[in-house]
PDB file of C-alpha atoms in Angstrom:
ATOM      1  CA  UNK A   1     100.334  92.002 129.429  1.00  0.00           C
ATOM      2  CA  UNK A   2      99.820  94.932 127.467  1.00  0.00           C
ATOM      3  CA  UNK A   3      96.465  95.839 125.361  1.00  0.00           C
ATOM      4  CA  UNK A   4      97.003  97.144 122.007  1.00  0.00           C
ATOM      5  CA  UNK A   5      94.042  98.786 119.784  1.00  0.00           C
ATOM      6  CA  UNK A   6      94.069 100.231 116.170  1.00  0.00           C
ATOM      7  CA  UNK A   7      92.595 104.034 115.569  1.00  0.00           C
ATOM      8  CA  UNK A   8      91.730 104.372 111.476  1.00  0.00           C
ATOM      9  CA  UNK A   9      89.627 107.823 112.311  1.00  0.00           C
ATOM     10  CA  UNK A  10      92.435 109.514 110.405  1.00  0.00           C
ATOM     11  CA  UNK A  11      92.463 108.917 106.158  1.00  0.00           C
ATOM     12  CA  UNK A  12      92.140 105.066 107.513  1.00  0.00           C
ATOM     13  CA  UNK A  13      95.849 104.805 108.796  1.00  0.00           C
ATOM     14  CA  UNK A  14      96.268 102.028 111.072  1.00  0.00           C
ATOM     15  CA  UNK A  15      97.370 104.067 114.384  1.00  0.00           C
ATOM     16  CA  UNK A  16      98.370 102.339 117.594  1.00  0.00           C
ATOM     17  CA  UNK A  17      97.135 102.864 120.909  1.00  0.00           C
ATOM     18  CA  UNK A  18      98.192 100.702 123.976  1.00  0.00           C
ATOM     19  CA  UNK A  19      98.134 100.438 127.595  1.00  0.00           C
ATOM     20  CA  UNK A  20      99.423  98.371 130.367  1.00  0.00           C
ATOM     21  CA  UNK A  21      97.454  95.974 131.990  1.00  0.00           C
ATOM     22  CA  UNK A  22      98.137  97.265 135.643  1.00  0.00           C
ATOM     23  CA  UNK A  23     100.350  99.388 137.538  1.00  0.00           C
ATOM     24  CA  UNK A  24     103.269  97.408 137.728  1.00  0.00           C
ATOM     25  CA  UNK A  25     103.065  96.779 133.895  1.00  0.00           C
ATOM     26  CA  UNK A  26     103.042 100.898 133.531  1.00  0.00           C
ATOM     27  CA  UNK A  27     106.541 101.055 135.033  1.00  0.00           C
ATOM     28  CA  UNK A  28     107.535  98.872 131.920  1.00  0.00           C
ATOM     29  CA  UNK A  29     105.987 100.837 129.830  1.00  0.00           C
ATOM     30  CA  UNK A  30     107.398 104.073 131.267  1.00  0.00           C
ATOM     31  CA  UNK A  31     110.853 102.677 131.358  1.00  0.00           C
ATOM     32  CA  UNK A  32     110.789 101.488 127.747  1.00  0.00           C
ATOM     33  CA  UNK A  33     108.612 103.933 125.932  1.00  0.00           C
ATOM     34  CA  UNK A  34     109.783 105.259 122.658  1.00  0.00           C
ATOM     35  CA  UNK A  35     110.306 109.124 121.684  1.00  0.00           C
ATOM     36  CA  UNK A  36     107.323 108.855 119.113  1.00  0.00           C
ATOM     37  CA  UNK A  37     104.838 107.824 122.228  1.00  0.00           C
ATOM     38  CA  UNK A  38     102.499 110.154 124.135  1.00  0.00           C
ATOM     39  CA  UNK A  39     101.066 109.625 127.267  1.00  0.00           C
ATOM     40  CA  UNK A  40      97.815 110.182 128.411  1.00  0.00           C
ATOM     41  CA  UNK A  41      96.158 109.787 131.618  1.00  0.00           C
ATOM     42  CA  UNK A  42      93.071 111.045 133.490  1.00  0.00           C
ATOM     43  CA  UNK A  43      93.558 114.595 135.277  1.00  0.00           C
ATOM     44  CA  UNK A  44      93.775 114.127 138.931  1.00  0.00           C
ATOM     45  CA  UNK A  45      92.255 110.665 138.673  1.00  0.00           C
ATOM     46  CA  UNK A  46      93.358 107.324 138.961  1.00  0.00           C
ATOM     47  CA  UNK A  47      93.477 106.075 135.247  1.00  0.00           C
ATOM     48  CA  UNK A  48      95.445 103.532 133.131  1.00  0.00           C
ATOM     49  CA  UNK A  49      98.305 104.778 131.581  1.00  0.00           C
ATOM     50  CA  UNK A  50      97.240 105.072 127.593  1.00  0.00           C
ATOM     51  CA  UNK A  51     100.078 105.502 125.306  1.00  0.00           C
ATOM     52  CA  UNK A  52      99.715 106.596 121.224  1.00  0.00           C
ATOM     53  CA  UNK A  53     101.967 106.029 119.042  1.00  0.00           C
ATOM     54  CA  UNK A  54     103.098 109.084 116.590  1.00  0.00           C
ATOM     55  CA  UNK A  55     103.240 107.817 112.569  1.00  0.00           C
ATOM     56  CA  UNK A  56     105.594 108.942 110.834  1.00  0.00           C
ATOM     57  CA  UNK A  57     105.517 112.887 110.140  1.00  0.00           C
ATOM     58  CA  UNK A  58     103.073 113.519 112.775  1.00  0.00           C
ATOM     59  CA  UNK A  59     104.148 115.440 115.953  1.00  0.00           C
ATOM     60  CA  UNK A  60     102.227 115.381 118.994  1.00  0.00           C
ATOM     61  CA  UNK A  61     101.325 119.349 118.145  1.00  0.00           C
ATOM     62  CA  UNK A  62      99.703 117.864 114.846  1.00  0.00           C
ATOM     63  CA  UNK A  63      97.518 115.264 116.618  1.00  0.00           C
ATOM     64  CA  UNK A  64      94.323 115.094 114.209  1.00  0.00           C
ATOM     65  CA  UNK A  65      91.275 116.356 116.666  1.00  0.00           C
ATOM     66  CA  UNK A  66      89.237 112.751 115.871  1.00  0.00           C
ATOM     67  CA  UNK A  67      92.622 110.745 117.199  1.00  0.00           C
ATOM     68  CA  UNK A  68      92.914 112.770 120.352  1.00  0.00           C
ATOM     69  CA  UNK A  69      89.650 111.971 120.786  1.00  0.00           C
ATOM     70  CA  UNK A  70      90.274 108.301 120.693  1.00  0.00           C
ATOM     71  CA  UNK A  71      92.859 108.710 123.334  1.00  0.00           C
ATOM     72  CA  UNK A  72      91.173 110.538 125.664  1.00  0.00           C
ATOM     73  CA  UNK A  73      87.911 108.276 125.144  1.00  0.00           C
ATOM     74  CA  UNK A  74      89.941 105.474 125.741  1.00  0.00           C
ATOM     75  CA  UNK A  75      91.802 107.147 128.941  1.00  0.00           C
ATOM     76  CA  UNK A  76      88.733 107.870 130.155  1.00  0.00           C
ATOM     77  CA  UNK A  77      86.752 104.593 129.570  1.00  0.00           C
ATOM     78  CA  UNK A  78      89.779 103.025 131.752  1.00  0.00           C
ATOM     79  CA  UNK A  79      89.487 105.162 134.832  1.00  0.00           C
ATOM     80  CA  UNK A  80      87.103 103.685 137.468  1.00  0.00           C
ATOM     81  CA  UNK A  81      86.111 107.067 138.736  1.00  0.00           C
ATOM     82  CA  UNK A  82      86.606 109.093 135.525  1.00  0.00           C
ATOM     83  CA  UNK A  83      84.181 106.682 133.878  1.00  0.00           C
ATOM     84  CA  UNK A  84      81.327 107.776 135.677  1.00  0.00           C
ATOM     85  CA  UNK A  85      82.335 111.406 135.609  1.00  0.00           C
ATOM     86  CA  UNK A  86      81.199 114.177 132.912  1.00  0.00           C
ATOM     87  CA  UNK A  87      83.457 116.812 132.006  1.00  0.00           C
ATOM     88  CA  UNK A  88      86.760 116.149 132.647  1.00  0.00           C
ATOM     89  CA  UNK A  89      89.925 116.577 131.891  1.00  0.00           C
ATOM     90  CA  UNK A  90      92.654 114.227 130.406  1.00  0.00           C
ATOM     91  CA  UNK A  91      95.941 115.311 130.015  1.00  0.00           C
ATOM     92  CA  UNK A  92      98.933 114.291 127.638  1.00  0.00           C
ATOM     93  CA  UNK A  93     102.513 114.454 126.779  1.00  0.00           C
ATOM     94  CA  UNK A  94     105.367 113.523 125.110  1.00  0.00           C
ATOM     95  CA  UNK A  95     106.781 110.014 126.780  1.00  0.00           C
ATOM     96  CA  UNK A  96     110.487 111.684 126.789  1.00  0.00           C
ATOM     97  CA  UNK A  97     108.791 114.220 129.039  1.00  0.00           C
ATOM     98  CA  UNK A  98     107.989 111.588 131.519  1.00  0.00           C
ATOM     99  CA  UNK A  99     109.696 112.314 135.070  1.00  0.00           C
ATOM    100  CA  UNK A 100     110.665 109.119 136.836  1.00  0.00           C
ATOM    101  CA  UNK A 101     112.496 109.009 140.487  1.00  0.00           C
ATOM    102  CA  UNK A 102     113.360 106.510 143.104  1.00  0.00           C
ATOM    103  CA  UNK A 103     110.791 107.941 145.783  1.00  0.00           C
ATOM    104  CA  UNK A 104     107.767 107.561 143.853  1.00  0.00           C
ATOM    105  CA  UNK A 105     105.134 104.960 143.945  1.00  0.00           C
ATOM    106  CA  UNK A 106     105.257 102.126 141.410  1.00  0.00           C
ATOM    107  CA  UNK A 107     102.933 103.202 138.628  1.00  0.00           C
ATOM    108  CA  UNK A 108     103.441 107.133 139.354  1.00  0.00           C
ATOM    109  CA  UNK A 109     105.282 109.817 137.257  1.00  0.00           C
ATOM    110  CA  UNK A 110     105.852 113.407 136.976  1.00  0.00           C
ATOM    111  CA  UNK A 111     107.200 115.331 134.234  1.00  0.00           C
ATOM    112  CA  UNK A 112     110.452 117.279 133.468  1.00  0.00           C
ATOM    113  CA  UNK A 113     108.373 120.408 132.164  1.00  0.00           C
ATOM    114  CA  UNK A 114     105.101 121.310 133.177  1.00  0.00           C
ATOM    115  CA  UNK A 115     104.723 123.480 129.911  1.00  0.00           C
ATOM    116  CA  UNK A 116     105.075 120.620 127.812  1.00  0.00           C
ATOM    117  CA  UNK A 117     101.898 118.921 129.420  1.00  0.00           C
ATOM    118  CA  UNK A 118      98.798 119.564 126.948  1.00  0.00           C
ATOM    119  CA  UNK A 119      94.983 118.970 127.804  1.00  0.00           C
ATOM    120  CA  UNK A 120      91.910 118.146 126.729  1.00  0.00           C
ATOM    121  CA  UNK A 121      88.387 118.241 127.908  1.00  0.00           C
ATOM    122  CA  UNK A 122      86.280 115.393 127.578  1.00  0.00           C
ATOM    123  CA  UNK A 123      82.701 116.272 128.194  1.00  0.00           C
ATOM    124  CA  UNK A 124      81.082 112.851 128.412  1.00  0.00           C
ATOM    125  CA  UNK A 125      82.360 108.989 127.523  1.00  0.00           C
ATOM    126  CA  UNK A 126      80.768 108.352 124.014  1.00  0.00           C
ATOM    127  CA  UNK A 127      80.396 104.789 123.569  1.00  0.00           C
ATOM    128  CA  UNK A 128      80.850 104.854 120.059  1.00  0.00           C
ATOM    129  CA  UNK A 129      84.001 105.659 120.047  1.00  0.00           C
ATOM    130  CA  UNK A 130      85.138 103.372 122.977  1.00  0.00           C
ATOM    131  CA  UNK A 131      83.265 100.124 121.449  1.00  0.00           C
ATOM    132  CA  UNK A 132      84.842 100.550 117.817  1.00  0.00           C
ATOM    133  CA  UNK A 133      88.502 100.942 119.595  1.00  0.00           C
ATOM    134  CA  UNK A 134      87.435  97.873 122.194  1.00  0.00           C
ATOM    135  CA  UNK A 135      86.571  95.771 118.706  1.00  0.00           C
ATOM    136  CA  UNK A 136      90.298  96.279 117.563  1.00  0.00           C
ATOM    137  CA  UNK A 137      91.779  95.107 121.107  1.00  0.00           C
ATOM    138  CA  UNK A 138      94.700  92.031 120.971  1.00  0.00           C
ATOM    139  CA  UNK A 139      96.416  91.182 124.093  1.00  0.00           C
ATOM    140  CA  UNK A 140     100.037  90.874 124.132  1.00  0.00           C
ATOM    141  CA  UNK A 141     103.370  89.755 126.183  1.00  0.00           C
ATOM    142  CA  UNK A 142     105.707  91.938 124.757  1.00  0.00           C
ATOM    143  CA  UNK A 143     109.256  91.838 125.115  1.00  0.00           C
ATOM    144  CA  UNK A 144     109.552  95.609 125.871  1.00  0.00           C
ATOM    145  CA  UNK A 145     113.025  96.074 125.860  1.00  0.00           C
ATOM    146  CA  UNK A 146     113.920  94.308 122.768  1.00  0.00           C
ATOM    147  CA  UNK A 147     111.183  96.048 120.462  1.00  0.00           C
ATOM    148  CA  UNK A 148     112.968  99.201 121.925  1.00  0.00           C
ATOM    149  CA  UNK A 149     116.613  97.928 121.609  1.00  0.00           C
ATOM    150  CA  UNK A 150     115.659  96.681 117.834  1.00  0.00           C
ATOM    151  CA  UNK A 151     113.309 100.695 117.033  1.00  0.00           C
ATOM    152  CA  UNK A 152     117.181 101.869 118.233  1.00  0.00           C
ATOM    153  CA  UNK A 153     119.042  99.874 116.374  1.00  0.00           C
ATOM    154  CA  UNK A 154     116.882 100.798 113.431  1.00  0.00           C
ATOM    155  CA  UNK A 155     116.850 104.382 113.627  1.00  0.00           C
ATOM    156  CA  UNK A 156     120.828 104.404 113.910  1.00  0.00           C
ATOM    157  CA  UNK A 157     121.153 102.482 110.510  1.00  0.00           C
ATOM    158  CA  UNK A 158     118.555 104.706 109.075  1.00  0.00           C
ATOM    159  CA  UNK A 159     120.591 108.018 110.509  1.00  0.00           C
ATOM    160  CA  UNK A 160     123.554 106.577 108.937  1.00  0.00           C
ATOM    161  CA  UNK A 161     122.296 106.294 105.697  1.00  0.00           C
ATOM    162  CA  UNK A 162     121.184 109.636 105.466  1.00  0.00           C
ATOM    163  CA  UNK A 163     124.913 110.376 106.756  1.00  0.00           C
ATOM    164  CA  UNK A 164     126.292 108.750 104.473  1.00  0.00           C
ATOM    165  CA  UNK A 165     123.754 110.123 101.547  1.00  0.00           C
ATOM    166  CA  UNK A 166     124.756 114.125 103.334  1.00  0.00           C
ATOM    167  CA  UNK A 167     128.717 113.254 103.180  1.00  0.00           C
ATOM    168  CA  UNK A 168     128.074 111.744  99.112  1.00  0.00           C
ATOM    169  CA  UNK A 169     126.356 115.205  98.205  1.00  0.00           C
ATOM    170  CA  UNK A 170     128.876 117.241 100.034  1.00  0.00           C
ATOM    171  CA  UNK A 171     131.986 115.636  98.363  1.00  0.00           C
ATOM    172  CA  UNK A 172     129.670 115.546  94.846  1.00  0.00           C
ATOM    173  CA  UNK A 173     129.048 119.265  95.394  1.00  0.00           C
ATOM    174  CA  UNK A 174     133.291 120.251  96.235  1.00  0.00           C
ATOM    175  CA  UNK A 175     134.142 118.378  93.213  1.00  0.00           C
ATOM    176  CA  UNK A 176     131.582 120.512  91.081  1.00  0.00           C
ATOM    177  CA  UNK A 177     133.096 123.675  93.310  1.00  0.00           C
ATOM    178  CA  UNK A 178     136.552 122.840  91.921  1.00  0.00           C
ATOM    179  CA  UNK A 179     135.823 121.714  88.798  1.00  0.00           C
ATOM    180  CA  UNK A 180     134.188 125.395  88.366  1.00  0.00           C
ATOM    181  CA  UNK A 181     137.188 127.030  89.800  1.00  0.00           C
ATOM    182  CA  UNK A 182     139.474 125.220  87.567  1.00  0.00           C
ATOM    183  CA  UNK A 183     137.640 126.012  84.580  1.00  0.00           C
ATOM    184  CA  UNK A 184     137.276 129.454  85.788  1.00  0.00           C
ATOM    185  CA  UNK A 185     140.740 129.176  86.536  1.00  0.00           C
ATOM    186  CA  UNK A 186     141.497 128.085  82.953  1.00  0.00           C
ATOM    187  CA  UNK A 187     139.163 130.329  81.163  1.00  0.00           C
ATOM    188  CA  UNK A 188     141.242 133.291  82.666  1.00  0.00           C
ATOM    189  CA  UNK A 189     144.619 132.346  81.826  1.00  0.00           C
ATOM    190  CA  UNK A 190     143.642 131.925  78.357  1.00  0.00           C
ATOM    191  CA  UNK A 191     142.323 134.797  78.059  1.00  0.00           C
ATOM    192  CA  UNK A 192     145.354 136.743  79.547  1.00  0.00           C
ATOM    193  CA  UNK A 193     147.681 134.258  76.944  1.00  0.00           C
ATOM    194  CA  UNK A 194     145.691 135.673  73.892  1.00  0.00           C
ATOM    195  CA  UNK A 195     146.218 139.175  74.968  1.00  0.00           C
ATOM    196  CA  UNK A 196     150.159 138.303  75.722  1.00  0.00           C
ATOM    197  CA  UNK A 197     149.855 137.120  71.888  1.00  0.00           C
ATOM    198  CA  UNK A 198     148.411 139.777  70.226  1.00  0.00           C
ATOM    199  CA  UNK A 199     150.812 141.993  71.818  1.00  0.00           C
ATOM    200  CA  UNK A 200     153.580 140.295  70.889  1.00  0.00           C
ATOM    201  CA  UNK A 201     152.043 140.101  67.268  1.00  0.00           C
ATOM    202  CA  UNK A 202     151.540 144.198  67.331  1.00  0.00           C
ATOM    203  CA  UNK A 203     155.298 144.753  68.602  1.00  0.00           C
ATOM    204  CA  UNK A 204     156.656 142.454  65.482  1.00  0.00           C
ATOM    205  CA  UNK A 205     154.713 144.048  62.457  1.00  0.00           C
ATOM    206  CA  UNK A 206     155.762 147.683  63.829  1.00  0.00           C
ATOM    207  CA  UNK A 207     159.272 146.242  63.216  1.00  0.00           C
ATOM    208  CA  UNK A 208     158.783 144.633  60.202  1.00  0.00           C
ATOM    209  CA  UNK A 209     157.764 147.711  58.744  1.00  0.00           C
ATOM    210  CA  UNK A 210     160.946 149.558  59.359  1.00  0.00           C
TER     211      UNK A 210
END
């Protein structure tokens, strides 16, 4: 089961925020995330694994301040210990910096780069915030891998458009290239013909005259 809730904090865009139901559902989640998802997760603490999904032309360097603060309310609000706690810590990344291996516990990750980690301290758990996301809450049983097989498949027609659109406008702009070198091309030898002519002309009234 996975929980999904809806963040409108930012010019009321519908934002999605989920999170697995336990462990064991995290290692789905983990194993079919998409690039567009960060993580977040209690610092040091045992948490649920809270996952945002990116819209479209937002990186997760350009995370508005009121939707990172929906995450990390969230992350929080889901951490036995860390919801009794003040002043913590909760810290984030991009899902494609998620570090998976064979000797870890089911539920656990690490990360490929520590730099790309980010943070954010969370002072105290604001129930405002965490009631308004709880309000948007639907429960789902989500075929993981097929959402992710069909966000591929999508994003590989919509690459090959714009392939396809780059290829047009290159072959539309060689054609204008050689269109302007043949007119070039054109312009120059008629302009060396007409001096050839009045050359000739020049040559034959000097004769005439004699």
């Amino acid at each position: 089961m996975v929980f999904y809730f809806t963040s409108t904090v930012v010019d009321s865009l519908p934002v999605t925020i989920y999170m697995g139901l336990d462990k064991h559902e995290n290692e789905e989640l983990i194993r079919w995330g998409w690039d567009e998802d960060v993580w977040f997760h209690v610092d040091k603490m045992s948490s649920a694994h809270v996952y945002l999904r990116l819209p479209k032309d937002m990186s997760i360097t350009t995370i508005p301040e009121a939707l990172l603060k929906d995450c990390a309310q969230l992350t929080k609000a889901n951490s036995i210990q860390g919801n009794k706690e003040c002043n913590l810590r909760v810290i984030y990344t991009s899902w494609s910096n998620l570090k998976k291996s064979n000797s870890m516990d089911v539920g656990q990750v690490g990360f490929h780069s520590d730099k790309a980690v980010y943070k954010v301290n969370v002072e105290k758990r604001v129930n405002e915030v965490v009631n308004r996301l709880n309000k948007t809450k639907v429960e789902r049983f989500p075929e993981l891998r097929v959402e992710r097989e069909q966000r591929d498949s999508l994003l590989r027609r919509e690459q090959h458009k714009v392939e396809q659109q780059r290829r047009a406008d290159n072959k539309e702009k060689e054609q204008q290239r050689r269109q302007q070198a043949d007119t070039q091309s054109y312009k120059t030898l008629f302009e060396t013909a007409e001096m050839t002519s009045n050359k000739d002309a020049t040559g034959y009234d000097s004769d005439d005259f004699m």
